[in-house]
CSV table of C-alpha atoms in Angstrom, one decimal:
chain,number,residue,atom,x,y,z
A,1,MET,CA,-56.3,-23.9,31.6
A,2,SER,CA,-53.8,-24.8,34.4
A,3,ILE,CA,-55.0,-26.2,37.7
A,4,GLU,CA,-54.0,-22.9,39.4
A,5,ASP,CA,-56.3,-20.9,37.0
A,6,LEU,CA,-59.1,-23.4,37.5
A,7,ARG,CA,-58.8,-23.1,41.2
A,8,GLY,CA,-58.9,-19.3,41.0
A,9,GLU,CA,-62.1,-19.5,39.0
A,10,VAL,CA,-63.5,-22.1,41.5
A,11,GLU,CA,-62.8,-19.9,44.4
A,12,ARG,CA,-64.6,-17.0,42.8
A,13,LEU,CA,-67.7,-19.2,42.1
A,14,ARG,CA,-67.7,-20.6,45.6
A,15,ARG,CA,-67.7,-17.1,47.1
A,16,ARG,CA,-70.5,-16.1,44.9
A,17,GLU,CA,-72.5,-19.2,45.7
A,18,SER,CA,-72.0,-18.8,49.4
A,19,GLU,CA,-73.4,-15.3,49.1
A,20,LEU,CA,-76.4,-16.6,47.2
A,21,LEU,CA,-77.1,-19.2,49.9
A,22,ALA,CA,-76.6,-16.6,52.7
A,23,GLU,CA,-79.1,-14.4,51.0
A,24,VAL,CA,-81.6,-17.3,50.7
A,25,ALA,CA,-81.2,-17.9,54.4
A,26,ARG,CA,-81.9,-14.3,55.2
A,27,LEU,CA,-85.0,-14.2,53.0
A,28,ARG,CA,-86.4,-17.4,54.4
A,29,ALA,CA,-85.9,-16.0,57.9
A,30,GLY,CA,-88.1,-13.0,56.9
A,31,ARG,CA,-85.3,-10.5,57.1
A,32,GLU,CA,-85.0,-8.5,53.9
A,33,PRO,CA,-81.7,-6.7,53.4
A,34,HIS,CA,-81.6,-3.0,53.2
A,35,ALA,CA,-82.7,-1.5,49.9
A,36,PRO,CA,-79.8,-0.3,47.8
A,37,SER,CA,-79.4,3.5,47.7
A,38,THR,CA,-78.4,3.5,44.1
A,39,ALA,CA,-78.8,1.2,41.1
A,40,SER,CA,-75.1,0.3,41.2
A,41,GLU,CA,-75.6,-1.1,44.7
A,42,ALA,CA,-78.4,-3.4,43.5
A,43,GLY,CA,-77.3,-7.1,43.4
A,44,VAL,CA,-77.9,-10.4,45.0
A,45,GLY,CA,-79.7,-8.8,48.0
A,46,THR,CA,-82.6,-7.7,45.7
A,47,LEU,CA,-83.3,-11.2,44.3
A,48,ARG,CA,-86.1,-13.4,45.3
A,49,PRO,CA,-85.2,-16.9,46.6
A,50,ASP,CA,-86.4,-18.7,43.5
A,51,LEU,CA,-84.2,-16.5,41.3
A,52,LEU,CA,-81.3,-17.2,43.6
A,53,PHE,CA,-81.7,-20.9,43.2
A,54,THR,CA,-82.1,-20.4,39.5
A,55,ALA,CA,-78.8,-18.6,39.4
A,56,ALA,CA,-77.1,-21.4,41.4
A,57,ASP,CA,-78.7,-24.0,39.2
A,58,LYS,CA,-77.1,-22.5,36.1
A,59,THR,CA,-73.6,-22.0,37.5
A,60,ARG,CA,-70.8,-24.1,36.0
A,61,MET,CA,-69.6,-25.2,39.5
A,62,ALA,CA,-71.1,-28.5,40.7
A,63,MET,CA,-72.9,-27.7,44.0
A,64,ILE,CA,-75.4,-29.1,46.4
A,65,VAL,CA,-77.2,-27.9,49.5
A,66,THR,CA,-78.0,-30.2,52.5
A,67,ASP,CA,-80.3,-29.6,55.4
A,68,PRO,CA,-78.8,-30.5,58.8
A,69,ASN,CA,-82.2,-29.9,60.5
A,70,LEU,CA,-83.6,-33.0,58.7
A,71,PRO,CA,-82.7,-36.5,59.6
A,72,ASP,CA,-79.4,-37.6,58.2
A,73,ASN,CA,-78.6,-34.2,56.7
A,74,PRO,CA,-80.1,-35.0,53.3
A,75,ILE,CA,-79.5,-33.2,49.9
A,76,VAL,CA,-82.3,-30.6,49.4
A,77,PHE,CA,-80.8,-29.0,46.3
A,78,ALA,CA,-78.5,-30.1,43.5
A,79,ASN,CA,-77.7,-28.0,40.5
A,80,ARG,CA,-77.3,-29.1,36.9
A,81,ALA,CA,-73.5,-29.2,37.0
A,82,PHE,CA,-73.7,-31.6,39.9
A,83,LEU,CA,-76.1,-33.9,38.1
A,84,GLU,CA,-73.8,-33.9,35.0
A,85,LEU,CA,-70.8,-34.7,37.2
A,86,SER,CA,-72.4,-37.5,39.2
A,87,GLY,CA,-74.6,-39.0,36.5
A,88,TYR,CA,-77.6,-39.0,38.8
A,89,ALA,CA,-81.1,-37.5,38.1
A,90,ALA,CA,-82.4,-35.0,40.6
A,91,GLU,CA,-85.1,-37.5,41.9
A,92,GLU,CA,-82.3,-40.0,42.7
A,93,LEU,CA,-80.4,-37.4,44.9
A,94,ILE,CA,-82.9,-35.3,46.8
A,95,GLY,CA,-83.6,-36.7,50.3
A,96,ARG,CA,-80.4,-38.8,50.4
A,97,ASN,CA,-77.2,-38.2,52.4
A,98,CYS,CA,-74.1,-37.5,50.2
A,99,ARG,CA,-72.3,-40.7,51.4
A,100,PHE,CA,-73.8,-42.7,48.5
A,101,LEU,CA,-71.1,-41.1,46.3
A,102,GLN,CA,-68.5,-43.0,48.3
A,103,GLY,CA,-67.1,-46.3,47.2
A,104,PRO,CA,-64.6,-49.1,47.9
A,105,GLU,CA,-61.5,-46.9,47.3
A,106,THR,CA,-62.8,-43.8,49.2
A,107,ASP,CA,-60.3,-43.0,52.0
A,108,PRO,CA,-62.1,-43.3,55.4
A,109,ALA,CA,-59.8,-40.7,56.8
A,110,HIS,CA,-61.0,-38.1,54.3
A,111,VAL,CA,-64.6,-39.1,55.2
A,112,ALA,CA,-63.9,-38.6,58.9
A,113,ARG,CA,-62.5,-35.1,58.2
A,114,ILE,CA,-65.8,-34.1,56.5
A,115,ARG,CA,-67.8,-35.7,59.3
A,116,ASP,CA,-65.8,-33.8,62.0
A,117,ALA,CA,-66.2,-30.5,60.2
A,118,ILE,CA,-69.9,-30.9,59.8
A,119,ALA,CA,-70.2,-31.7,63.5
A,120,ALA,CA,-68.1,-28.6,64.4
A,121,ARG,CA,-70.1,-26.5,61.9
A,122,ARG,CA,-66.9,-25.2,60.1
A,123,ASP,CA,-65.6,-25.1,56.6
A,124,VAL,CA,-63.5,-27.9,55.2
A,125,VAL,CA,-61.8,-28.7,51.9
A,126,VAL,CA,-61.0,-32.4,51.2
A,127,GLU,CA,-59.8,-34.2,48.1
A,128,LEU,CA,-61.4,-37.6,48.0
A,129,LEU,CA,-62.4,-40.4,45.5
A,130,ASN,CA,-66.1,-40.4,44.7
A,131,TYR,CA,-68.1,-42.6,42.3
A,132,ARG,CA,-70.5,-41.6,39.5
A,133,ARG,CA,-73.8,-43.4,38.9
A,134,ASP,CA,-72.1,-45.7,36.4
A,135,GLY,CA,-69.5,-46.7,38.9
A,136,SER,CA,-66.6,-44.8,37.4
A,137,PRO,CA,-64.4,-43.0,40.0
A,138,PHE,CA,-63.5,-39.3,39.9
A,139,VAL,CA,-61.1,-37.3,42.1
A,140,ASN,CA,-63.3,-34.7,43.9
A,141,GLU,CA,-62.1,-31.6,45.6
A,142,LEU,CA,-65.0,-31.1,47.9
A,143,TYR,CA,-65.7,-27.8,49.7
A,144,VAL,CA,-68.2,-27.8,52.5
A,145,SER,CA,-69.3,-24.7,54.3
A,146,PRO,CA,-72.1,-24.1,56.9
A,147,VAL,CA,-74.8,-21.4,56.2
A,148,PHE,CA,-76.2,-19.7,59.3
A,149,GLY,CA,-79.3,-17.6,59.8
A,150,PRO,CA,-79.5,-14.1,61.2
A,151,HIS,CA,-79.6,-15.3,64.8
A,152,GLY,CA,-76.7,-17.8,64.3
A,153,GLU,CA,-78.9,-20.8,63.7
A,154,LEU,CA,-77.5,-23.4,61.3
A,155,LEU,CA,-79.7,-23.6,58.2
A,156,PHE,CA,-77.8,-25.4,55.5
A,157,PHE,CA,-74.5,-26.9,54.4
A,158,PHE,CA,-73.3,-25.7,51.1
A,159,GLY,CA,-71.1,-28.1,49.1
A,160,SER,CA,-69.2,-27.6,45.9
A,161,GLN,CA,-67.3,-30.2,43.9
A,162,LEU,CA,-64.3,-29.7,41.6
A,163,ASP,CA,-63.4,-32.7,39.3
A,164,LEU,CA,-59.6,-33.1,39.5
A,165,THR,CA,-59.4,-36.4,37.7
A,166,ARG,CA,-57.7,-35.2,34.5
A,167,PHE,CA,-55.2,-33.2,36.5
A,168,ARG,CA,-54.3,-36.1,38.8
A,169,GLU,CA,-53.9,-38.4,35.8
A,170,GLN,CA,-51.5,-35.9,34.2
A,171,GLU,CA,-49.6,-35.6,37.5
A,172,GLY,CA,-49.4,-39.4,37.8
A,173,ASN,CA,-48.0,-39.6,34.3
A,174,ALA,CA,-45.4,-37.0,35.1
A,175,VAL,CA,-44.4,-38.7,38.3
A,176,ARG,CA,-44.1,-42.0,36.5
A,177,ARG,CA,-42.0,-40.2,33.9
A,178,GLY,CA,-39.7,-38.9,36.6
A,179,ALA,CA,-39.4,-42.4,38.1
A,180,SER,CA,-38.5,-43.8,34.7
A,181,PHE,CA,-35.8,-41.1,34.4
A,182,ARG,CA,-34.3,-42.2,37.7
A,183,SER,CA,-34.4,-45.9,37.0
A,184,LEU,CA,-32.7,-45.4,33.7
A,185,LEU,CA,-30.0,-43.0,34.9
A,186,GLU,CA,-29.1,-44.1,38.4
A,187,ASP,CA,-26.2,-46.2,37.2
A,188,GLY,CA,-25.5,-44.2,34.0
A,189,ASP,CA,-22.7,-41.8,33.2
A,190,ALA,CA,-25.0,-38.8,32.6
A,191,GLY,CA,-25.7,-36.4,35.5
A,192,PHE,CA,-29.3,-36.3,36.7
A,193,CYS,CA,-31.2,-34.2,39.3
A,194,ILE,CA,-34.6,-33.1,40.3
A,195,ILE,CA,-34.9,-29.5,41.1
A,196,GLU,CA,-37.6,-27.4,42.7
A,197,MET,CA,-38.0,-23.9,41.4
A,198,ARG,CA,-38.6,-20.8,43.5
A,199,PHE,CA,-40.2,-17.7,42.0
A,200,ASP,CA,-40.3,-14.1,43.2
A,201,GLY,CA,-43.4,-12.0,43.7
A,202,GLU,CA,-43.4,-11.0,40.0
A,203,GLY,CA,-43.3,-14.7,38.8
A,204,ARG,CA,-39.6,-14.7,37.8
A,205,ALA,CA,-37.5,-17.7,38.6
A,206,GLU,CA,-35.0,-16.7,41.3
A,207,ASP,CA,-33.5,-19.9,42.6
A,208,TYR,CA,-33.8,-23.7,42.6
A,209,ARG,CA,-33.2,-26.4,45.1
A,210,PHE,CA,-31.7,-29.8,44.4
A,211,VAL,CA,-34.3,-32.3,45.6
A,212,GLU,CA,-32.5,-35.4,44.3
A,213,VAL,CA,-29.2,-36.1,42.5
A,214,ASN,CA,-27.7,-39.3,41.1
A,215,ALA,CA,-24.3,-40.8,41.6
A,216,ALA,CA,-22.9,-39.1,38.5
A,217,PHE,CA,-24.1,-35.7,39.4
A,218,GLU,CA,-21.0,-34.4,41.2
A,219,ARG,CA,-18.6,-35.7,38.5
A,220,GLN,CA,-20.6,-34.1,35.7
A,221,SER,CA,-21.5,-30.8,37.4
A,222,GLY,CA,-18.5,-30.2,39.7
A,223,LEU,CA,-21.0,-29.5,42.6
A,224,ALA,CA,-20.4,-31.4,45.8
A,225,ASN,CA,-23.0,-32.1,48.5
A,226,ALA,CA,-25.8,-30.4,46.4
A,227,GLU,CA,-28.8,-32.4,47.5
A,228,GLY,CA,-31.1,-30.3,49.6
A,229,ARG,CA,-29.3,-27.1,48.9
A,230,TRP,CA,-30.2,-24.0,46.8
A,231,MET,CA,-28.2,-23.2,43.6
A,232,ARG,CA,-27.6,-19.6,44.7
A,233,GLU,CA,-26.0,-20.9,47.9
A,234,LEU,CA,-23.7,-23.2,45.9
A,235,GLU,CA,-22.9,-20.6,43.2
A,236,PRO,CA,-24.3,-17.1,43.8
A,237,GLU,CA,-23.1,-15.7,40.5
A,238,LEU,CA,-24.6,-18.4,38.2
A,239,GLU,CA,-26.0,-16.9,35.0
A,240,GLN,CA,-29.7,-16.0,35.2
A,241,HIS,CA,-30.5,-17.8,31.9
A,242,TRP,CA,-30.3,-21.2,33.8
A,243,PHE,CA,-33.0,-20.1,36.2
A,244,ASP,CA,-35.2,-18.6,33.4
A,245,THR,CA,-35.0,-21.7,31.3
A,246,TYR,CA,-35.8,-24.1,34.1
A,247,GLY,CA,-38.6,-21.8,35.3
A,248,GLU,CA,-40.2,-21.8,31.9
A,249,VAL,CA,-40.1,-25.6,31.8
A,250,ALA,CA,-41.8,-25.7,35.3
A,251,ARG,CA,-44.5,-23.2,34.3
A,252,THR,CA,-45.4,-24.4,30.8
A,253,GLY,CA,-44.5,-28.1,30.9
A,254,ARG,CA,-42.6,-27.8,27.6
A,255,ASP,CA,-39.3,-29.7,27.5
A,256,ALA,CA,-36.1,-27.9,26.9
A,257,ARG,CA,-33.0,-29.3,25.1
A,258,PHE,CA,-30.0,-27.0,24.8
A,259,ARG,CA,-26.3,-26.5,25.3
A,260,GLY,CA,-25.5,-23.9,27.9
A,261,ALA,CA,-22.4,-22.4,29.4
A,262,ALA,CA,-21.9,-22.0,33.2
A,263,SER,CA,-18.9,-19.7,33.2
A,264,ARG,CA,-18.7,-19.6,37.0
A,265,LEU,CA,-18.4,-23.3,37.0
A,266,GLY,CA,-16.0,-23.3,34.1
A,267,ARG,CA,-18.1,-25.8,32.2
A,268,VAL,CA,-20.5,-26.3,29.3
A,269,PHE,CA,-23.4,-28.6,29.6
A,270,ASP,CA,-25.7,-30.5,27.2
A,271,VAL,CA,-29.1,-30.4,28.9
A,272,HIS,CA,-32.5,-32.0,28.6
A,273,ALA,CA,-35.1,-30.6,31.1
A,274,VAL,CA,-38.6,-32.0,31.7
A,275,ARG,CA,-41.3,-31.0,34.2
A,276,ILE,CA,-42.4,-33.7,36.6
A,277,GLY,CA,-45.2,-33.8,39.1
A,278,SER,CA,-48.0,-31.2,39.1
A,279,GLN,CA,-47.5,-27.7,38.0
A,280,VAL,CA,-47.9,-26.4,41.5
A,281,GLN,CA,-44.9,-28.5,42.7
A,282,ASN,CA,-42.6,-26.5,40.3
A,283,ARG,CA,-40.3,-29.5,39.8
A,284,VAL,CA,-38.0,-30.2,36.9
A,285,ALA,CA,-36.0,-33.3,36.0
A,286,VAL,CA,-32.7,-32.4,34.5
A,287,LEU,CA,-30.5,-34.8,32.5
A,288,PHE,CA,-27.1,-33.3,31.6
A,289,GLU,CA,-23.6,-34.1,30.5
A,290,ASP,CA,-20.4,-32.0,30.9
A,291,ALA,CA,-19.8,-31.0,27.3
A,292,THR,CA,-16.8,-28.8,28.0
A,293,ALA,CA,-14.3,-31.0,26.2
A,294,ARG,CA,-16.7,-31.6,23.3
A,295,GLN,CA,-17.2,-27.8,23.0
A,296,GLU,CA,-13.5,-27.1,23.1
A,297,GLY,CA,-12.9,-29.7,20.5
A,298,GLU,CA,-15.6,-28.2,18.2
A,299,GLU,CA,-14.1,-24.8,18.8
A,300,ARG,CA,-10.6,-26.1,17.8
A,301,ARG,CA,-12.0,-27.6,14.6
A,302,GLU,CA,-13.8,-24.4,13.8
A,303,ALA,CA,-10.5,-22.5,14.3
A,304,ARG,CA,-8.6,-24.9,12.1
A,305,ASN,CA,-11.3,-24.6,9.4
A,306,ARG,CA,-11.0,-20.8,9.6
A,307,ASP,CA,-7.2,-21.1,9.4
A,308,ASN,CA,-7.6,-23.4,6.4
A,309,LEU,CA,-9.9,-20.9,4.7
A,310,VAL,CA,-7.4,-18.1,5.3
A,311,GLU,CA,-4.6,-20.3,3.9
A,312,ARG,CA,-6.6,-21.4,0.9
A,313,ASP,CA,-7.7,-17.8,0.3
A,314,LEU,CA,-4.0,-16.7,0.4
A,315,VAL,CA,-3.0,-19.5,-2.1
A,316,TRP,CA,-6.0,-18.7,-4.3
A,317,ARG,CA,-5.0,-15.0,-4.5
A,318,THR,CA,-1.2,-15.5,-5.0
A,319,SER,CA,-0.9,-18.8,-6.9
A,320,ARG,CA,0.4,-18.5,-10.5
A,321,ASP,CA,-1.6,-21.8,-11.3
A,322,LEU,CA,-4.9,-21.5,-13.1
A,323,LEU,CA,-7.2,-22.4,-10.2
A,324,VAL,CA,-10.8,-22.9,-11.0
A,325,VAL,CA,-13.9,-24.2,-9.1
A,326,CYS,CA,-16.6,-25.6,-11.3
A,327,ASP,CA,-19.7,-27.8,-11.1
A,328,LEU,CA,-19.6,-31.3,-12.4
A,329,ASP,CA,-21.5,-30.2,-15.5
A,330,GLY,CA,-18.5,-27.9,-16.3
A,331,SER,CA,-20.1,-24.6,-15.2
A,332,ILE,CA,-17.4,-22.3,-13.8
A,333,ARG,CA,-18.2,-20.9,-10.3
A,334,ALA,CA,-14.9,-19.1,-9.5
A,335,VAL,CA,-11.4,-18.6,-11.1
A,336,GLY,CA,-8.1,-17.5,-9.6
A,337,PRO,CA,-6.3,-14.3,-10.6
A,338,ALA,CA,-3.8,-16.3,-12.8
A,339,TRP,CA,-6.5,-16.7,-15.5
A,340,THR,CA,-6.2,-13.0,-16.2
A,341,GLU,CA,-2.4,-13.1,-16.1
A,342,THR,CA,-2.0,-16.3,-18.2
A,343,LEU,CA,-5.0,-16.3,-20.5
A,344,GLY,CA,-6.1,-12.7,-20.4
A,345,TRP,CA,-9.6,-13.2,-19.2
A,346,PRO,CA,-10.9,-10.3,-17.0
A,347,ALA,CA,-11.7,-11.1,-13.4
A,348,GLY,CA,-15.3,-12.5,-13.1
A,349,SER,CA,-15.9,-12.7,-16.8
A,350,LEU,CA,-15.8,-16.5,-16.9
A,351,VAL,CA,-18.2,-17.2,-14.0
A,352,GLY,CA,-21.2,-19.2,-15.3
A,353,VAL,CA,-19.3,-20.1,-18.5
A,354,ARG,CA,-19.0,-23.9,-19.3
A,355,ILE,CA,-15.3,-24.7,-19.1
A,356,ASP,CA,-15.5,-27.0,-22.1
A,357,SER,CA,-16.4,-24.0,-24.2
A,358,LEU,CA,-12.9,-22.7,-23.6
A,359,VAL,CA,-11.3,-26.0,-24.8
A,360,HIS,CA,-10.0,-26.4,-28.3
A,361,ALA,CA,-12.3,-28.3,-30.7
A,362,ASP,CA,-9.8,-31.1,-31.2
A,363,ASP,CA,-9.6,-31.6,-27.4
A,364,GLN,CA,-13.4,-31.8,-26.7
A,365,GLU,CA,-13.5,-35.6,-26.6
A,366,ALA,CA,-10.7,-35.7,-24.0
A,367,ALA,CA,-12.4,-33.0,-22.0
A,368,SER,CA,-15.8,-34.9,-22.1
A,369,SER,CA,-14.1,-38.1,-20.9
A,370,ALA,CA,-12.4,-36.1,-18.1
A,371,PHE,CA,-15.8,-34.9,-16.8
A,372,GLU,CA,-17.2,-38.4,-16.9
A,373,MET,CA,-14.4,-39.5,-14.6
A,374,LEU,CA,-15.0,-36.6,-12.2
A,375,ARG,CA,-18.7,-37.4,-12.1
A,376,ALA,CA,-17.7,-40.9,-11.1
A,377,GLY,CA,-15.7,-39.5,-8.2
A,378,LEU,CA,-12.2,-40.1,-9.8
A,379,PRO,CA,-9.5,-37.5,-9.7
A,380,LEU,CA,-7.6,-36.4,-12.9
A,381,SER,CA,-3.9,-35.6,-13.2
A,382,ASP,CA,-1.7,-34.2,-16.0
A,383,LEU,CA,-4.4,-34.0,-18.7
A,384,ASP,CA,-3.1,-31.7,-21.4
A,385,LEU,CA,-5.7,-29.6,-23.1
A,386,ARG,CA,-5.6,-26.4,-25.2
A,387,PHE,CA,-7.5,-23.5,-23.6
A,388,ARG,CA,-8.6,-20.4,-25.5
A,389,THR,CA,-7.1,-17.1,-24.5
A,390,ALA,CA,-9.1,-13.8,-24.4
A,391,ASP,CA,-7.5,-12.7,-27.6
A,392,GLY,CA,-8.6,-15.8,-29.5
A,393,GLY,CA,-5.5,-17.9,-29.4
A,394,HIS,CA,-4.8,-21.1,-27.4
A,395,ARG,CA,-2.4,-22.3,-24.8
A,396,TRP,CA,-1.6,-25.8,-23.6
A,397,ILE,CA,-2.6,-26.3,-20.0
A,398,SER,CA,-1.9,-29.4,-17.9
A,399,TRP,CA,-5.1,-30.0,-16.1
A,400,ASN,CA,-5.4,-31.6,-12.6
A,401,ALA,CA,-8.8,-32.0,-11.1
A,402,ILE,CA,-10.4,-33.3,-7.9
A,403,PRO,CA,-14.1,-34.0,-7.7
A,404,GLN,CA,-16.5,-32.8,-5.0
A,405,GLY,CA,-15.8,-29.1,-5.4
A,406,ALA,CA,-12.2,-28.8,-4.5
A,407,PRO,CA,-10.1,-26.3,-6.7
A,408,CYS,CA,-8.9,-27.7,-9.9
A,409,GLY,CA,-6.8,-26.4,-12.7
A,410,ASP,CA,-3.2,-26.1,-14.0
């Protein structure tokens, strides 16, 4: 579950628990809510206070209730989730002020915010460092809300706790990862940038802003003065696949390695993209190199290979030499048309036949020695052997062969 999903669930639970406490306050004040007119309207308002506290006790959200009408605003209720989170037993909590959860690294400014909100009788959400009974720290997103009676009198303070320790550790690792990227690449030849994604109302990536770029960024990307600016501003017609790819990295945390073309920039890039920071920051670190020259070189080599294949095919089809491709065990894989013209064998009839089966019996020893040389990686030239014709006769053929699958034959 992402931290956004967790916070959504937390907010739902907090609203529910606030309703429970408000209902308890009304019941304790002797003001029963109106009876529901239908069964479908029946809900929290029909529950007795003990059942309400039972429901609160079983919720997954860690929560407490304090009584500001008692000296030092002590805890008067703590549910099981809070006991599990803090490590304390109920008898160790009830009657004490919540400050005992604070420790040496708790930020006094955060504590002051809570104190001011309680004095002003208003809601407050604070992320602060608290300590469990065993002394281990945890990052606590604390929500405090006052509960008022029917005449506006302050009855309780409701507090819920969300343990963010795991998420903050993940965020710290990601931040350190980004710092490592920067330190390694600041003086390197590769381009590097940190971008911040922007999503539309339907969750699709629509733009990204360059938060930071390194010295090689402009040379590698061709984009000048990019830091602090949005990509759509720099290049309005950039292909959507760039935004989609980086958006997916920001959302899922899965790295992306790819080669992509930016036709509007006239370049091809080799890219490694990694999410840094927390998911809610929507930031991605991008390491890239201009691969345009490399791509063009590969395309030229592929074109040459295609041309070579065309030329070889033309030679294969028109040559009057007996061209043959065979495995190193002598099995024929392909033969040129000249085998039909010279030896009379129909096209395709020799595929799969061992070539030494076509050699005259008196030349078998020479043929065997020839294949030993080919298997050793040595070429052959001008080896005269008698090959059988389709009508049962034999013709002398001067055999030249090159190992590793190149055509061999007359």
